[in-house]
Structures are given as C-alpha cells and as structure tokens.
XYZ file of C-alpha atoms in Angstrom:
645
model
C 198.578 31.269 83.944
C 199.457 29.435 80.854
C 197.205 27.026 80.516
C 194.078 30.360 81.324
C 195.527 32.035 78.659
C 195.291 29.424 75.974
C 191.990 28.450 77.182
C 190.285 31.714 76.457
C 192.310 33.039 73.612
C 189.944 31.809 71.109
C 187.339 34.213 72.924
C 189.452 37.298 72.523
C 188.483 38.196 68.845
C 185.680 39.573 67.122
C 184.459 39.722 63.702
C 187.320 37.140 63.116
C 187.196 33.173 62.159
C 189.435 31.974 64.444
C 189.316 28.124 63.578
C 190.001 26.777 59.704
C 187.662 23.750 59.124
C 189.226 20.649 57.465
C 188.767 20.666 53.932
C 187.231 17.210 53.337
C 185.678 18.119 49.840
C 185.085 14.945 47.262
C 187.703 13.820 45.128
C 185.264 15.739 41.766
C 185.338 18.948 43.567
C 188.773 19.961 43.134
C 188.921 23.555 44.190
C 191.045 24.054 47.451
C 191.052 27.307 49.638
C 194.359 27.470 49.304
C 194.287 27.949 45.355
C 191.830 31.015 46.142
C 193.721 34.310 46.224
C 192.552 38.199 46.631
C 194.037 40.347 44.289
C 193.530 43.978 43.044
C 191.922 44.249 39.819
C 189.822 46.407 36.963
C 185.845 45.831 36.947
C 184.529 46.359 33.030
C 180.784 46.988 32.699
C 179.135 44.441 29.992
C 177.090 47.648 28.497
C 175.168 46.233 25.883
C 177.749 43.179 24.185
C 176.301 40.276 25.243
C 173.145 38.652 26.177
C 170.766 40.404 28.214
C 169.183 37.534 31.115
C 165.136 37.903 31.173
C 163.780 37.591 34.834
C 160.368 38.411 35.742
C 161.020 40.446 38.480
C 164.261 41.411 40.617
C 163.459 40.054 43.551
C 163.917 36.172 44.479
C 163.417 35.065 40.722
C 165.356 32.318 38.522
C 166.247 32.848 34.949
C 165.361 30.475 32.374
C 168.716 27.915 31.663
C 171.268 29.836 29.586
C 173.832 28.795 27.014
C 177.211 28.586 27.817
C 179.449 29.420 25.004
C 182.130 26.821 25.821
C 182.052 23.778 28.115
C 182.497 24.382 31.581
C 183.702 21.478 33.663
C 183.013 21.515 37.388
C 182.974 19.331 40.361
C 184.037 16.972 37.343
C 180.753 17.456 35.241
C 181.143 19.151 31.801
C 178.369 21.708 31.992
C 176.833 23.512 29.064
C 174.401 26.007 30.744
C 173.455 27.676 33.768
C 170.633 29.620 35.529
C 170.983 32.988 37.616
C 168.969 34.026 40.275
C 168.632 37.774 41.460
C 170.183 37.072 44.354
C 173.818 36.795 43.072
C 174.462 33.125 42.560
C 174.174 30.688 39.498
C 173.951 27.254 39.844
C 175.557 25.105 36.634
C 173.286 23.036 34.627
C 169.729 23.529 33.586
C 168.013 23.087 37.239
C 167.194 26.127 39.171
C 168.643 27.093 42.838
C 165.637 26.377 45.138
C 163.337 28.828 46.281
C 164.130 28.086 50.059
C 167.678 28.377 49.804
C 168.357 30.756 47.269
C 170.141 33.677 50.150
C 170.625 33.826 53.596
C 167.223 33.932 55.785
C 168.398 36.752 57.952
C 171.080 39.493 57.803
C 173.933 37.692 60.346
C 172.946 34.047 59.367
C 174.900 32.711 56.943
C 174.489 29.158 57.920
C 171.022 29.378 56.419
C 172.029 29.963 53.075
C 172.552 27.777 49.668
C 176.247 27.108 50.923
C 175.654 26.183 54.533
C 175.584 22.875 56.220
C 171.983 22.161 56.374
C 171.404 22.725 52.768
C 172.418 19.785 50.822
C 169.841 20.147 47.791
C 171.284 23.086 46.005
C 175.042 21.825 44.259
C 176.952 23.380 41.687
C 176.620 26.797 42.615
C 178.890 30.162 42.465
C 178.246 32.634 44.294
C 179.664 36.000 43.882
C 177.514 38.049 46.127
C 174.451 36.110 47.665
C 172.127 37.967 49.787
C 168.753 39.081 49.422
C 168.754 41.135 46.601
C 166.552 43.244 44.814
C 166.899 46.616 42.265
C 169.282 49.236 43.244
C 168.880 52.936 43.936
C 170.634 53.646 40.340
C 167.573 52.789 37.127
C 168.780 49.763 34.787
C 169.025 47.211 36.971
C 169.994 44.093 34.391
C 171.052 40.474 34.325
C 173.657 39.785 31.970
C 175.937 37.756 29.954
C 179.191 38.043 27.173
C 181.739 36.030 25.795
C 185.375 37.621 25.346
C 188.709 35.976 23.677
C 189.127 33.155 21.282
C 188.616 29.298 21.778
C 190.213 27.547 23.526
C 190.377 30.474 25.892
C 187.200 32.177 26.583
C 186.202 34.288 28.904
C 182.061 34.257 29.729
C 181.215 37.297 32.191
C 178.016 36.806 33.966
C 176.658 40.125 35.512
C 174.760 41.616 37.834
C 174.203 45.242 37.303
C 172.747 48.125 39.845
C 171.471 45.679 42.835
C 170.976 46.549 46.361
C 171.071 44.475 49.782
C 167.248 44.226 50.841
C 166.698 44.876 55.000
C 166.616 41.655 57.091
C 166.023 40.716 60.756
C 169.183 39.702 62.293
C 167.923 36.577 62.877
C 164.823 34.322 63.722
C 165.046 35.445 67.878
C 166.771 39.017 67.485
C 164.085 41.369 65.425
C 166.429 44.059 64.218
C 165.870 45.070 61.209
C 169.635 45.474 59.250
C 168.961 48.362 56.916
C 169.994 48.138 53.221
C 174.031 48.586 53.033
C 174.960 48.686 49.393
C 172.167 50.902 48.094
C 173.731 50.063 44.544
C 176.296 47.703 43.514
C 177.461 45.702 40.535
C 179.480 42.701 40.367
C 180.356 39.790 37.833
C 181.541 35.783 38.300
C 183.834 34.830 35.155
C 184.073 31.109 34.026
C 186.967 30.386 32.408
C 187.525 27.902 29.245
C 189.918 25.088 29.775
C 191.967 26.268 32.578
C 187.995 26.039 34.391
C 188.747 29.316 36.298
C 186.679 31.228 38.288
C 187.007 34.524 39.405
C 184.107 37.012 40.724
C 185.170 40.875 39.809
C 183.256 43.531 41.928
C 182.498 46.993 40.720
C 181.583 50.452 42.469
C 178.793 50.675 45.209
C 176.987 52.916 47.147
C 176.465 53.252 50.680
C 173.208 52.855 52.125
C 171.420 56.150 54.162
C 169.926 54.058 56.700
C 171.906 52.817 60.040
C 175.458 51.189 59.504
C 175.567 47.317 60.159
C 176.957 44.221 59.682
C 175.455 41.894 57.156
C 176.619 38.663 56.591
C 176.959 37.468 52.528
C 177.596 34.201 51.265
C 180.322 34.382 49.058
C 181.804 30.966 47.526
C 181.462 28.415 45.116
C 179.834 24.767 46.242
C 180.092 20.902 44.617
C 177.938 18.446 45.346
C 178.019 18.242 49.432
C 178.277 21.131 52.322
C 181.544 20.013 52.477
C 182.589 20.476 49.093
C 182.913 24.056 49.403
C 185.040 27.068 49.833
C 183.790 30.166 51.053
C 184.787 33.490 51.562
C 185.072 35.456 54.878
C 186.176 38.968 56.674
C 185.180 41.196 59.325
C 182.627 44.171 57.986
C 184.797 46.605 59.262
C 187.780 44.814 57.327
C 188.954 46.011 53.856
C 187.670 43.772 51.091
C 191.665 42.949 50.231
C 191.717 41.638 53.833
C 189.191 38.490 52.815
C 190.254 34.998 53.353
C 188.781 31.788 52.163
C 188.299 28.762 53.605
C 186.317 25.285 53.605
C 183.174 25.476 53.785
C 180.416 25.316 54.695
C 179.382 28.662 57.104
C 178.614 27.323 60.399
C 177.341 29.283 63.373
C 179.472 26.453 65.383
C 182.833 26.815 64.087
C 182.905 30.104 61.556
C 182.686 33.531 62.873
C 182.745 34.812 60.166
C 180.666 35.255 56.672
C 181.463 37.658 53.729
C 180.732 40.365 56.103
C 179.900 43.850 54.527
C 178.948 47.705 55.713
C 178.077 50.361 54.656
C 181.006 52.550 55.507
C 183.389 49.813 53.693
C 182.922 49.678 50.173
C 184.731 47.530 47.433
C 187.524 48.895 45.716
C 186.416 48.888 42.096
C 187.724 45.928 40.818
C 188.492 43.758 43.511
C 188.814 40.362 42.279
C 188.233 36.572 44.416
C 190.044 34.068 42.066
C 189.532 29.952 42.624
C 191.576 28.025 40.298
C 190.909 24.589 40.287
C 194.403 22.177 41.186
C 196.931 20.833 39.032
C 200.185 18.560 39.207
C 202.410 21.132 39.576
C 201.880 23.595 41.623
C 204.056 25.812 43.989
C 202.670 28.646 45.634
C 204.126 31.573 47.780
C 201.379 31.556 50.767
C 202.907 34.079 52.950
C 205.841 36.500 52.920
C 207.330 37.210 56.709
C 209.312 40.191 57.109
C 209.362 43.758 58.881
C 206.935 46.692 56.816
C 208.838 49.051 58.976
C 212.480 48.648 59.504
C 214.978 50.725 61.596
C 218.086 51.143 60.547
C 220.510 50.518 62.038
C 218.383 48.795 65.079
C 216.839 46.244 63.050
C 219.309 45.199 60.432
C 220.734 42.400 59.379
C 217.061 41.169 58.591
C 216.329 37.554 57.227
C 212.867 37.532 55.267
C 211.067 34.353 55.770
C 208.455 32.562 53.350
C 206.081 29.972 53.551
C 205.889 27.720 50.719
C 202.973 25.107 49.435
C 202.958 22.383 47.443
C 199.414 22.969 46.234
C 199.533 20.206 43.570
C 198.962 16.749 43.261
C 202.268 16.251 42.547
C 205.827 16.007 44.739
C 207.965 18.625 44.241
C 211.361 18.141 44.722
C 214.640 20.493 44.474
C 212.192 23.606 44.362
C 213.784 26.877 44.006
C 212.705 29.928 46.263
C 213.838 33.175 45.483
C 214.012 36.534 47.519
C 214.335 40.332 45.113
C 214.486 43.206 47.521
C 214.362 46.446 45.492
C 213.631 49.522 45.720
C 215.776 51.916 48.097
C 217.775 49.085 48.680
C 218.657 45.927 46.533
C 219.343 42.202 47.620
C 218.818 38.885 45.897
C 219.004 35.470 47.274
C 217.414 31.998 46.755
C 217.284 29.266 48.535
C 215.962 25.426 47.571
C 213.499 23.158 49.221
C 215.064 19.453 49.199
C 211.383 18.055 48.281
C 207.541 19.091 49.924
C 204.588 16.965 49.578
C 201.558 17.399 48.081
C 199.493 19.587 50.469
C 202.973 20.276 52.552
C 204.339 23.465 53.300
C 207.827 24.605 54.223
C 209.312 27.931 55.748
C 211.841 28.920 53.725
C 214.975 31.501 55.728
C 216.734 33.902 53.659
C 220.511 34.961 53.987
C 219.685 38.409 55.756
C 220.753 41.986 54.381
C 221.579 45.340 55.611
C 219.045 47.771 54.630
C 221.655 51.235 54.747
C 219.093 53.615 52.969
C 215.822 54.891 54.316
C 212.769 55.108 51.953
C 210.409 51.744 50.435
C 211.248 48.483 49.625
C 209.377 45.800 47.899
C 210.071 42.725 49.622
C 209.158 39.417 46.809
C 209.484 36.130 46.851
C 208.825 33.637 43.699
C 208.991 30.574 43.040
C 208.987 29.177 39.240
C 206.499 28.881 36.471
C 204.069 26.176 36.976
C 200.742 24.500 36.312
C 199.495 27.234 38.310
C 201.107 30.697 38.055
C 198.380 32.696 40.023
C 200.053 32.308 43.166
C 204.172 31.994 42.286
C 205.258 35.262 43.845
C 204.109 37.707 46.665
C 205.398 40.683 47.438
C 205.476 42.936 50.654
C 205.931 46.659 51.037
C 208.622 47.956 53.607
C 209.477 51.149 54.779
C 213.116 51.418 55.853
C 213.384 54.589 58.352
C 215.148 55.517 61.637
C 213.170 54.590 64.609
C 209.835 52.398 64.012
C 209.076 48.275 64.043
C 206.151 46.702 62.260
C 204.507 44.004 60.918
C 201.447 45.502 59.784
C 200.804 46.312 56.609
C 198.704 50.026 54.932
C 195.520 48.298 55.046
C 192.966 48.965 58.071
C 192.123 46.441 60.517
C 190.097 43.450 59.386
C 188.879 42.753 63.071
C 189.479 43.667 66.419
C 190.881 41.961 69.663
C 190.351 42.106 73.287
C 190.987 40.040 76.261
C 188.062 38.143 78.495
C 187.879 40.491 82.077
C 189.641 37.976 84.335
C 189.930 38.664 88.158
C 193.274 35.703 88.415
C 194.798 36.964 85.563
C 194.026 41.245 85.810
C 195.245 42.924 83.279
C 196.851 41.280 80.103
C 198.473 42.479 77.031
C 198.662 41.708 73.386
C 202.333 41.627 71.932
C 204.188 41.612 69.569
C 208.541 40.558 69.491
C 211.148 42.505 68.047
C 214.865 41.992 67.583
C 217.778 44.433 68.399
C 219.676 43.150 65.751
C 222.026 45.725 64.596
C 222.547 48.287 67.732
C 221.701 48.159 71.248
C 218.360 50.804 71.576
C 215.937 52.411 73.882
C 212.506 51.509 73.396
C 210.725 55.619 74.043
C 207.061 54.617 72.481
C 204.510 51.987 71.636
C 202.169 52.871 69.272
C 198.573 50.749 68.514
C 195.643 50.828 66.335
C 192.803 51.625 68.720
C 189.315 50.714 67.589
C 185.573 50.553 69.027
C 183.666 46.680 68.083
C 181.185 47.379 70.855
C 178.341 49.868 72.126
C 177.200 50.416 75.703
C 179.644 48.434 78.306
C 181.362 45.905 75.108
C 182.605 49.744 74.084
C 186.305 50.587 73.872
C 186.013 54.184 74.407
C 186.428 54.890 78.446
C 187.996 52.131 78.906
C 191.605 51.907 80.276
C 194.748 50.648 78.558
C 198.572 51.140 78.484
C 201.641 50.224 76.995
C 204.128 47.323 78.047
C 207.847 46.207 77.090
C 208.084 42.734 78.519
C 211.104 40.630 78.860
C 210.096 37.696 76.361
C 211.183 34.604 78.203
C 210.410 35.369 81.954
C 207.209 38.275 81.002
C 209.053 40.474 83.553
C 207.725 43.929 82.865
C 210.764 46.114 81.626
C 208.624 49.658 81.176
C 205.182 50.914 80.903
C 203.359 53.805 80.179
C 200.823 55.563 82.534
C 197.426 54.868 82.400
C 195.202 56.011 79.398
C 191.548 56.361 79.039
C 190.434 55.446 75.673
C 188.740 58.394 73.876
C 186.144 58.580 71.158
C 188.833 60.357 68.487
C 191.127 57.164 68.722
C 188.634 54.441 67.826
C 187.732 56.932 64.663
C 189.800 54.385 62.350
C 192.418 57.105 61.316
C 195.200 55.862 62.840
C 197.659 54.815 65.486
C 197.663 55.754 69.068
C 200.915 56.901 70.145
C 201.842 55.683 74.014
C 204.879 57.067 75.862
C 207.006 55.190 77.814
C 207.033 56.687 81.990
C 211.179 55.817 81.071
C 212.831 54.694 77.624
C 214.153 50.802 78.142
C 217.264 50.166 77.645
C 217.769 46.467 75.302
C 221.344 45.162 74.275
C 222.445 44.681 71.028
C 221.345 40.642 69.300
C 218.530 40.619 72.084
C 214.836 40.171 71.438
C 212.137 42.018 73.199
C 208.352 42.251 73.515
C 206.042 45.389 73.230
C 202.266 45.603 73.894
C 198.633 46.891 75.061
C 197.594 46.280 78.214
C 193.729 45.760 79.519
C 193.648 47.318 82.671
C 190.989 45.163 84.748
C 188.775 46.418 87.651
C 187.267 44.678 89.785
C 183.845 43.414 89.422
C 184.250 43.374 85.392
C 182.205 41.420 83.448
C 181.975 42.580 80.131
C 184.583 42.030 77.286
C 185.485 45.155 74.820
C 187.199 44.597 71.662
C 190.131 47.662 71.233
C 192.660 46.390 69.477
C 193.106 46.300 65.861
C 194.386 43.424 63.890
C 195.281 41.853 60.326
C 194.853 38.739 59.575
C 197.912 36.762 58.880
C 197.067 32.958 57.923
C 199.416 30.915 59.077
C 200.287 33.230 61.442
C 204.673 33.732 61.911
C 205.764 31.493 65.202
C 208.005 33.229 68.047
C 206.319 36.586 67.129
C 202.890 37.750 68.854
C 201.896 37.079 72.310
C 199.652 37.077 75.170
C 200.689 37.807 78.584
C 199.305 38.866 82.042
C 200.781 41.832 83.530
C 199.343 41.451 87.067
C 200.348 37.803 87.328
C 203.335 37.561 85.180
C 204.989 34.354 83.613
C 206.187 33.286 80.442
C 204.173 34.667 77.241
C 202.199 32.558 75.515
C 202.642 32.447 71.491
C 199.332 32.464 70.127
C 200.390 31.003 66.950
C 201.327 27.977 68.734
C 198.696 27.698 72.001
C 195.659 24.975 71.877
C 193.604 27.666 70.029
C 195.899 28.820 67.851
C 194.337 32.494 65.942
C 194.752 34.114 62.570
C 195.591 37.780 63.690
C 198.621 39.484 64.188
C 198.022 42.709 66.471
C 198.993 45.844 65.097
C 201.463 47.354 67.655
C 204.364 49.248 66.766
C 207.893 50.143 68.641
C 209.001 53.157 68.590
C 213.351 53.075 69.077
C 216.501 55.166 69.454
C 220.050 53.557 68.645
C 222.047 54.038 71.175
C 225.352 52.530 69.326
C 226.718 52.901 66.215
C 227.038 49.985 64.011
C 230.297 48.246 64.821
C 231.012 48.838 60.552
C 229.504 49.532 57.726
C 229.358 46.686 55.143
C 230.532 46.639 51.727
C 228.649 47.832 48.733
C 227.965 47.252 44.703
C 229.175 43.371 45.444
C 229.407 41.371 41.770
C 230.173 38.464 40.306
C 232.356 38.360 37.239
C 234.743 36.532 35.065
C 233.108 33.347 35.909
C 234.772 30.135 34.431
C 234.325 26.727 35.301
C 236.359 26.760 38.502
C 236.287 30.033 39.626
C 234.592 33.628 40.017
C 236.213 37.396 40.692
C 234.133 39.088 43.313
C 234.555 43.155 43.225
C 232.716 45.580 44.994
C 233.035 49.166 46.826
C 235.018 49.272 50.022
C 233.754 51.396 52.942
C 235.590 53.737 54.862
C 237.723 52.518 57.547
C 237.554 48.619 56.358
C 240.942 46.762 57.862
C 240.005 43.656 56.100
C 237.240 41.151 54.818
C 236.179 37.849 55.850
C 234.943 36.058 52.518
C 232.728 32.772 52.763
C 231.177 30.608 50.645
C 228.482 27.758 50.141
C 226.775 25.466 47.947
C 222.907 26.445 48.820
C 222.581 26.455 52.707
C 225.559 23.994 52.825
C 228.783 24.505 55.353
C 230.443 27.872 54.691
C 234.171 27.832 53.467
C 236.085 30.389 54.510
C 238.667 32.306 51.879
C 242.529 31.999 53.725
C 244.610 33.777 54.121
C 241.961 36.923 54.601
C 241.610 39.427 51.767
C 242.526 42.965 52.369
C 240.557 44.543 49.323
C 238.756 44.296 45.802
C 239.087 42.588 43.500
C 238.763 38.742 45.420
C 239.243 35.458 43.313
C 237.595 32.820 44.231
C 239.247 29.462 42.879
C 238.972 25.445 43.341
C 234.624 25.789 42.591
C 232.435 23.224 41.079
C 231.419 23.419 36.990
C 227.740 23.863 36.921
C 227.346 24.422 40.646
C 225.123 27.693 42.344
C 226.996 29.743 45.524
C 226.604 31.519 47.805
C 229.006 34.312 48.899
C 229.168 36.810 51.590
C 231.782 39.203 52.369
C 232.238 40.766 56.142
C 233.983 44.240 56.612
C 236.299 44.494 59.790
C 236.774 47.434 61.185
C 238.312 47.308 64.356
C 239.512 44.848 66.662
C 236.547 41.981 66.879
C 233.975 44.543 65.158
C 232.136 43.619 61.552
C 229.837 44.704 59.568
C-alpha cells in the first residue's frame, strides 16, 4: 500500500506544480527563486510624470529603445535602455523581443512563450504580465515611463495602463476559444538603481463578461538561456498572494503550472512580485511552522518551528533566530544556528509557550539585518480559541486535491496530524474546505466523502463520520464543510493523532475529481500531512517525505473538547532584573495553588541546570552565571503531587 500511494501522489493535484526544477541558471544571472518574495503592497498610477512610450498600435507592437535614467545591470551586463512590447514584457538593451515569441501562442501554453524552453533567442527580458494583449475596455490605454528618488537610488516605473487579455484557443489540438479575463488591467515592473531590484506592482482589474477560464501568463524575468530564469506560478482559482516562483523555464513536462489567472480572481491592488538579485550575506526566514488555530488548553505547550536559508554567497555562522509572539499573548525566544552553507537551510525549534488567553496572535520570526533585508522576518497569524486545530491560513485555496479511483486501495484520505499536548480531548468534528476543479464526471459535487481520525502509526481507523454526498453550496468557495463524528474519539493527553477526508470509491470508477482544497506550503512541514487508505489500512504515508514529495498542505481542521483540566497553570509576568556579571533576579506572578517551582537554565539549547534546593516563590536569584553570556530560563509551577504546569 505504501509504495501505491507514493507512486500516484504526484497525480492527486490540480492546478498545482508539484515538482521544483533545479535551478541551474549561469553564474551572470544571479537572481534565485528563493530571493523572490510576494508581498502586499500600494499600486501608484504614473498619470502624466514621466515619459509617455509611442507604439503604433496596441496589439503585438515593439517600442522604439528607451532611455534608462540610471544604469541597470543584469545577467551581469550594465544596460542603458530598453524596449516594451504591448504584451507586458521588456527586454533590456536596444534589440526588440521577437515577433514569434513575444506571448504565449495559446491560452494554457505557457511553454510557447518568450520564457519557455524552446525559445532561446529572446534574453534579457522581464516580464510582468505577458499574454496577448491588446487595449482595455476602460479609453487611455498608454505605455509609460518615470523616474522617482535621488541617485544613487532611483526608482524607474515602467507601465502598462488599461490592457486587456485578448481570446485564445487553448491550444494548437483543443479549439476552445478562452474568452478575455481581465477586461481592463494595469500593472508596472520597477528597476531599481544599485541594489538592481526588480519588482512588478499590479493595479485594479476588471473581470471579463464572457465565460470564466483559466489562462495561463508568463510571469518572470529571463538571462541569457531557458534555464536562466525564474518564473512565477499559481492555480487560477488561487489568490494572487498564494503565487510561488520557481526556476524556470515553463514546461508542459515538469510545470503544472503558469501564472494562472480568472476572471472571478482579481489582483489585490497593489500586489507586488519582488526578485532581488543575491548578495554575501544573506539570511532569510523561508517559512514559519506553527498552528493558525490553537486550542487552549488541548494544544498548548506549542513549539513554533522555522526554516532558515542561507541565501548568500557567503557562510554564515553563529546566526541568530528569533521568535516575538504578541498579541493576546506574549513570548520571546531565540535560538542560534552553529553555521549553514551557502544555499543550506536549517529548521530552527523554539522553546514552546502556553498560550492562556483566547483572541490573535502574530506569530514572527527574524533573523538580523543583512545584505538582503527583504526576506529577514515572517510573520504568521494565529487564533488562540477553545476547540479548533489548523494550519491553514485566511487565504482561499490555491489548488485543489483528490485521490486517483483505485480498486486495491478503495477509499483514501488526505490528513493532516495534531498533538494533544496540554489535555487529553475528544475529537467531535472534522471540518474541510470543499471545492469543485472539474465538470461532468472530474466534478466534486455528487460525489461521496467522509471524515476520518486515524491512529498515526498503525492507520487504524479510530472514528468516522457517515457518508456525505457532496452538494453544489459546498464547492461555492465560502467556506468550510463541517463533518460530525458517528462518536467523539477519545485521545490521551502528549499523544498525536490524525484527522482527514475520505474518497469513498465505487466500483467501476474511472474518473478522478479534485475536492479538496489546499495551500501551498513550500517546503512543506515533515511528520504533518498524510495519505492513507481507509479500505486497506497501513501506516500513513507523509507526503512531504514520499518519492514525489508535493507542495500542499490540505486544509482540514479538528474540531476538540478537553476532557481534563490542565494539571496547573503556569506562572505569569516572568522578568529579568538586576543583572550583574554573575547573576540575574527572576520575579514574576504566582498562580493560584502553586506548591513550588522548578527553575532551569541554559546557555542557548545547551544542558539545562537545575536551581537546588527548589524555590518556593518570587523573587528567584540566579547566581554562579557567565559575564557576557545569553540564557535561557524557564520556570515550572507544581501543583500537586507529580502535576506541572
């Protein structure tokens, strides 16, 4: 069963790149994916400052070379001017983007466009937004250009102002026409002086009337070979915050995936792509791992995990990693990294806290200023409350999942683990984002699926829901489905469990639906989500770990009682004071019923020493520490005979 499930769990996605490519880019071209981050933003129309770019039509044409105010060094040239074509991309220098390659030939073919595999002629290019484009719906469509700031930071904005996505075939063998999706849109690429920046900023569109579609963009910027590329990619039901980048080029054999739009998801105004080219020094925060909804007092204590990158040229060595939890509740800790490689990365564990109020927390981790600062911190939003696990975040789903029909294996669930860290609970609900990725058979809706809690060593089934029958209103994108246990499951306190969607199989099936909505997590968390047949049961397969390791985390929720109290409640206000150069006073608030403390403490993730004989209240001095040394402490309430906070 193990091996069947790896096999085909690269199948089980849609609208989802579920390989990255090797980045084997020249040594010139020294732009990595993972120096490209998504980020919020403000779009600021050019009105009139600037330089208005004369093309003799707005469909297919090439400007005439323009000026750059300021040299712009890329893929190790120093360039001095560049020339736009309509169909949002500029290739630096004074030669034009060729005629052949200057978009995508059909709607859901990216690997025919200027940054694609085949094409090797076209080089230097950025591409913001490359399609087919011609004038949009709104009047004034314009080409332009403006210099902000002062030397030897400038800013030059190149625009593209009231555009629209022409119809296109799907491809050369499938006829359908893809109507126009963006009826009018505006969007600019920024170059910027000395730090060689580049960062495309997209403003307000319109939907399109006609029939909603995908439509695959190029979006990316390009050297001198296929290879020397990174490109952007998402599902076109998928937020435009959920877009990834990776190596390019777009291949039909190993990407999904383009810069996938439709018309019922628009930009946020002011969404912004940034590439920033690589330096020495260069630590980056790639991914925060932690709960966006936490029970208390179920899921508590709760490390936060980070993953952290040496995206520099440089070794970094005695790097410091930070955790700020604020918010409804307040924790601070920081941990180091010995030393990380250029192009290594390293999971970083937190000391874990006790979350004792309900309401939001921002979970961030940072790292110090460096050659880069763009990507030194990330944060997370949490939601501490009573009763419900996550990992998903606000967003919508950037694609959908669902399992191959397989007559050995019947039905099989997606997964996701949880912890009973803090009380022994009963799991009463799972809860999933239900959506539709297919029509006719591939459809989701009539199809039937139900909720699992799996042991998540042995995939013994624990408790399931009846049988549901997937209707129209719960693929509408609005929300989760809620799934009721048939009876509540009953998991100890400090053990892990697994809860999931099941794909009930009948006989006979052939085709695959897609119900299951997911987020794209890159590198996805280990020991976390899972696959596992329910009719053939055996261990669950991690799918961050199997031979086709994905890029999704499925968005499945538990739903919990406590059925314990916690065996104390810890101290609060804990501080640090009177330091000298051998010693500290600790003080903090006691909680009710507190017999006595157990007081540790550590140089960095070093052995723990213990404070003897045990405290019995605030103030604590600690004595016999090291001048210029960082700890850290922890004190333990006891309450009762063998219980602690």
């Amino acid at each position: 069963m193990l091996k069947s499930l790896q096999t085909q769990l690269k199948r089980a996605s849609r609208w989802l790149p579920v390989a990255l490519l090797p980045f084997a880019a020249n040594a010139q071209f020294n732009y990595a994916p993972s120096n490209a981050i998504n980020v919020a933003g403000t779009y600021t129309d050019l009105g009139t400052n600037g330089t208005a770019i004369a093309t003799a039509n707005t469909d297919d044409d090439n400007s005439t070379a323009q000026t750059l105010p300021f040299t712009f060094t890329f893929n190790g040239t120093a360039f001095t001017q560049f020339v736009l074509n309509t169909n949002g991309i500029i290739r630096l220098g004074n030669a034009a983007p060729s005629s052949a390659a200057a978009f995508p030939t059909y709607a859901q073919t990216p690997e025919l466009g200027p940054i694609s595999g085949t094409n090797a002629a076209d080089v230097n290019l950025i591409a913001p937004f490359n399609t087919d484009l011609t004038a949009g719906s709104a009047g004034g469509t314009e080409y332009r250009f403006a210099v902000t700031g002062t030397a030897p930071n400038r800013v030059c904005t190149i625009q593209w102002k009231n555009v629209a996505d022409k119809p296109q075939a799907v491809s050369a063998t499938i006829t359908t026409v893809i109507t126009t999706q963006y009826a009018n849109f505006s969007f600019q690429a920024k170059l910027y002086e000395s730090s060689n920046l580049i960062e495309f900023v997209y403003g307000t569109a319109t939907a399109g009337t006609g029939t909603a579609n995908a439509k695959y963009i190029a979006v990316g910027i390009k050297g001198s070979t296929p290879t020397a590329s990174i490109v952007g990619t998402k599902g076109s039901t998928g937020a435009w915050s959920t877009t990834t980048f990776l190596a390019g080029p777009y291949q039909a054999a190993t990407l999904a995936n383009a810069h996938n739009i439709r018309q019922a998801v628009l930009p946020d105004p002011g969404r912004t792509y940034r590439f920033a080219p690589t330096v020495a020094n260069d630590a980056a925060v790639s991914a925060v791992y932690t709960l966006t909804k936490l029970p208390i007092p179920q899921g508590v204590p709760h490390a936060v995990k980070a993953l952290i990158t040496n995206n520099g040229t440089a070794a970094l060595s005695a790097q410091t990693v930070t955790l700020d939890v604020t918010g409804a509740n307040t924790f601070n800790n920081s941990q180091t990294i010995s030393s990380l490689a250029p192009g290594a990365s390293a999971v970083v564990t937190f000391a874990p806290y006790v979350a004792t109020a309900t309401g939001t927390n921002t979970v961030t981790v940072s790292v110090p200023a460096d050659g880069n600062n763009a990507n030194n911190s990330a944060s997370v939003s949490q939601a501490v409350n009573t009763s419900t696990y996550s990992y998903a975040d606000a967003v919508a789903p950037s694609s959908a999942v669902g399992y191959p029909p397989s007559a050995t294996l019947g039905d099989v669930a997606f997964l996701n683990r949880y912890t009973a860290s803090g009380t022994s609970l009963n799991v009463t609900q799972v809860r999933a984002f239900l959506v539709d990725a297919g029509t006719g058979a591939a459809s989701s809706v009539g199809k039937t699926v139900y909720a699992v809690v799996l042991n998540p060593t042995t995939g013994a089934v624990l408790g399931r829901s009846p049988n549901y029958v997937i209707a129209a209103a719960d693929v509408a994108g609005t929300g989760y489905t809620s799934f009721t246990l048939s009876t509540p499951v009953a998991v100890p306190v400090n053990t892990d469990f697994l809860v999931g969607i099941a794909q009930a199989y009948q006989t006979g099936q052939t085709t695959q639906y897609y119900a299951l909505g997911v987020q794209t997590e890159n590198p996805l968390r280990t020991n976390t989500y899972y696959l596992a047949s329910i009719t053939n049961p055996g261990a669950p397969v991690d799918i961050a770990t199997g031979t086709t390791p994905v890029t999704y985390r499925p968005m499945i929720e538990a739903v919990t009682t406590s059925t314990s109290a916690p065996a104390c409640t810890p101290v609060s206000n804990l501080a640090a004071s009177a330091v000298t150069l051998t010693g500290a006073t600790l003080t903090f608030t006691a909680p009710a019923g507190t017999s006595g403390y157990t007081v540790t403490y550590a140089i960095g993730s070093g052995t723990p020493v213990t404070v003897t004989p045990a405290p019995t209240g605030s103030p604590i001095v600690l004595t016999g520490l090291s001048s210029g040394t960082s700890y850290t402490v922890s004190v333990v309430a006891s309450c009762a005979a063998g219980a602690n906070s």
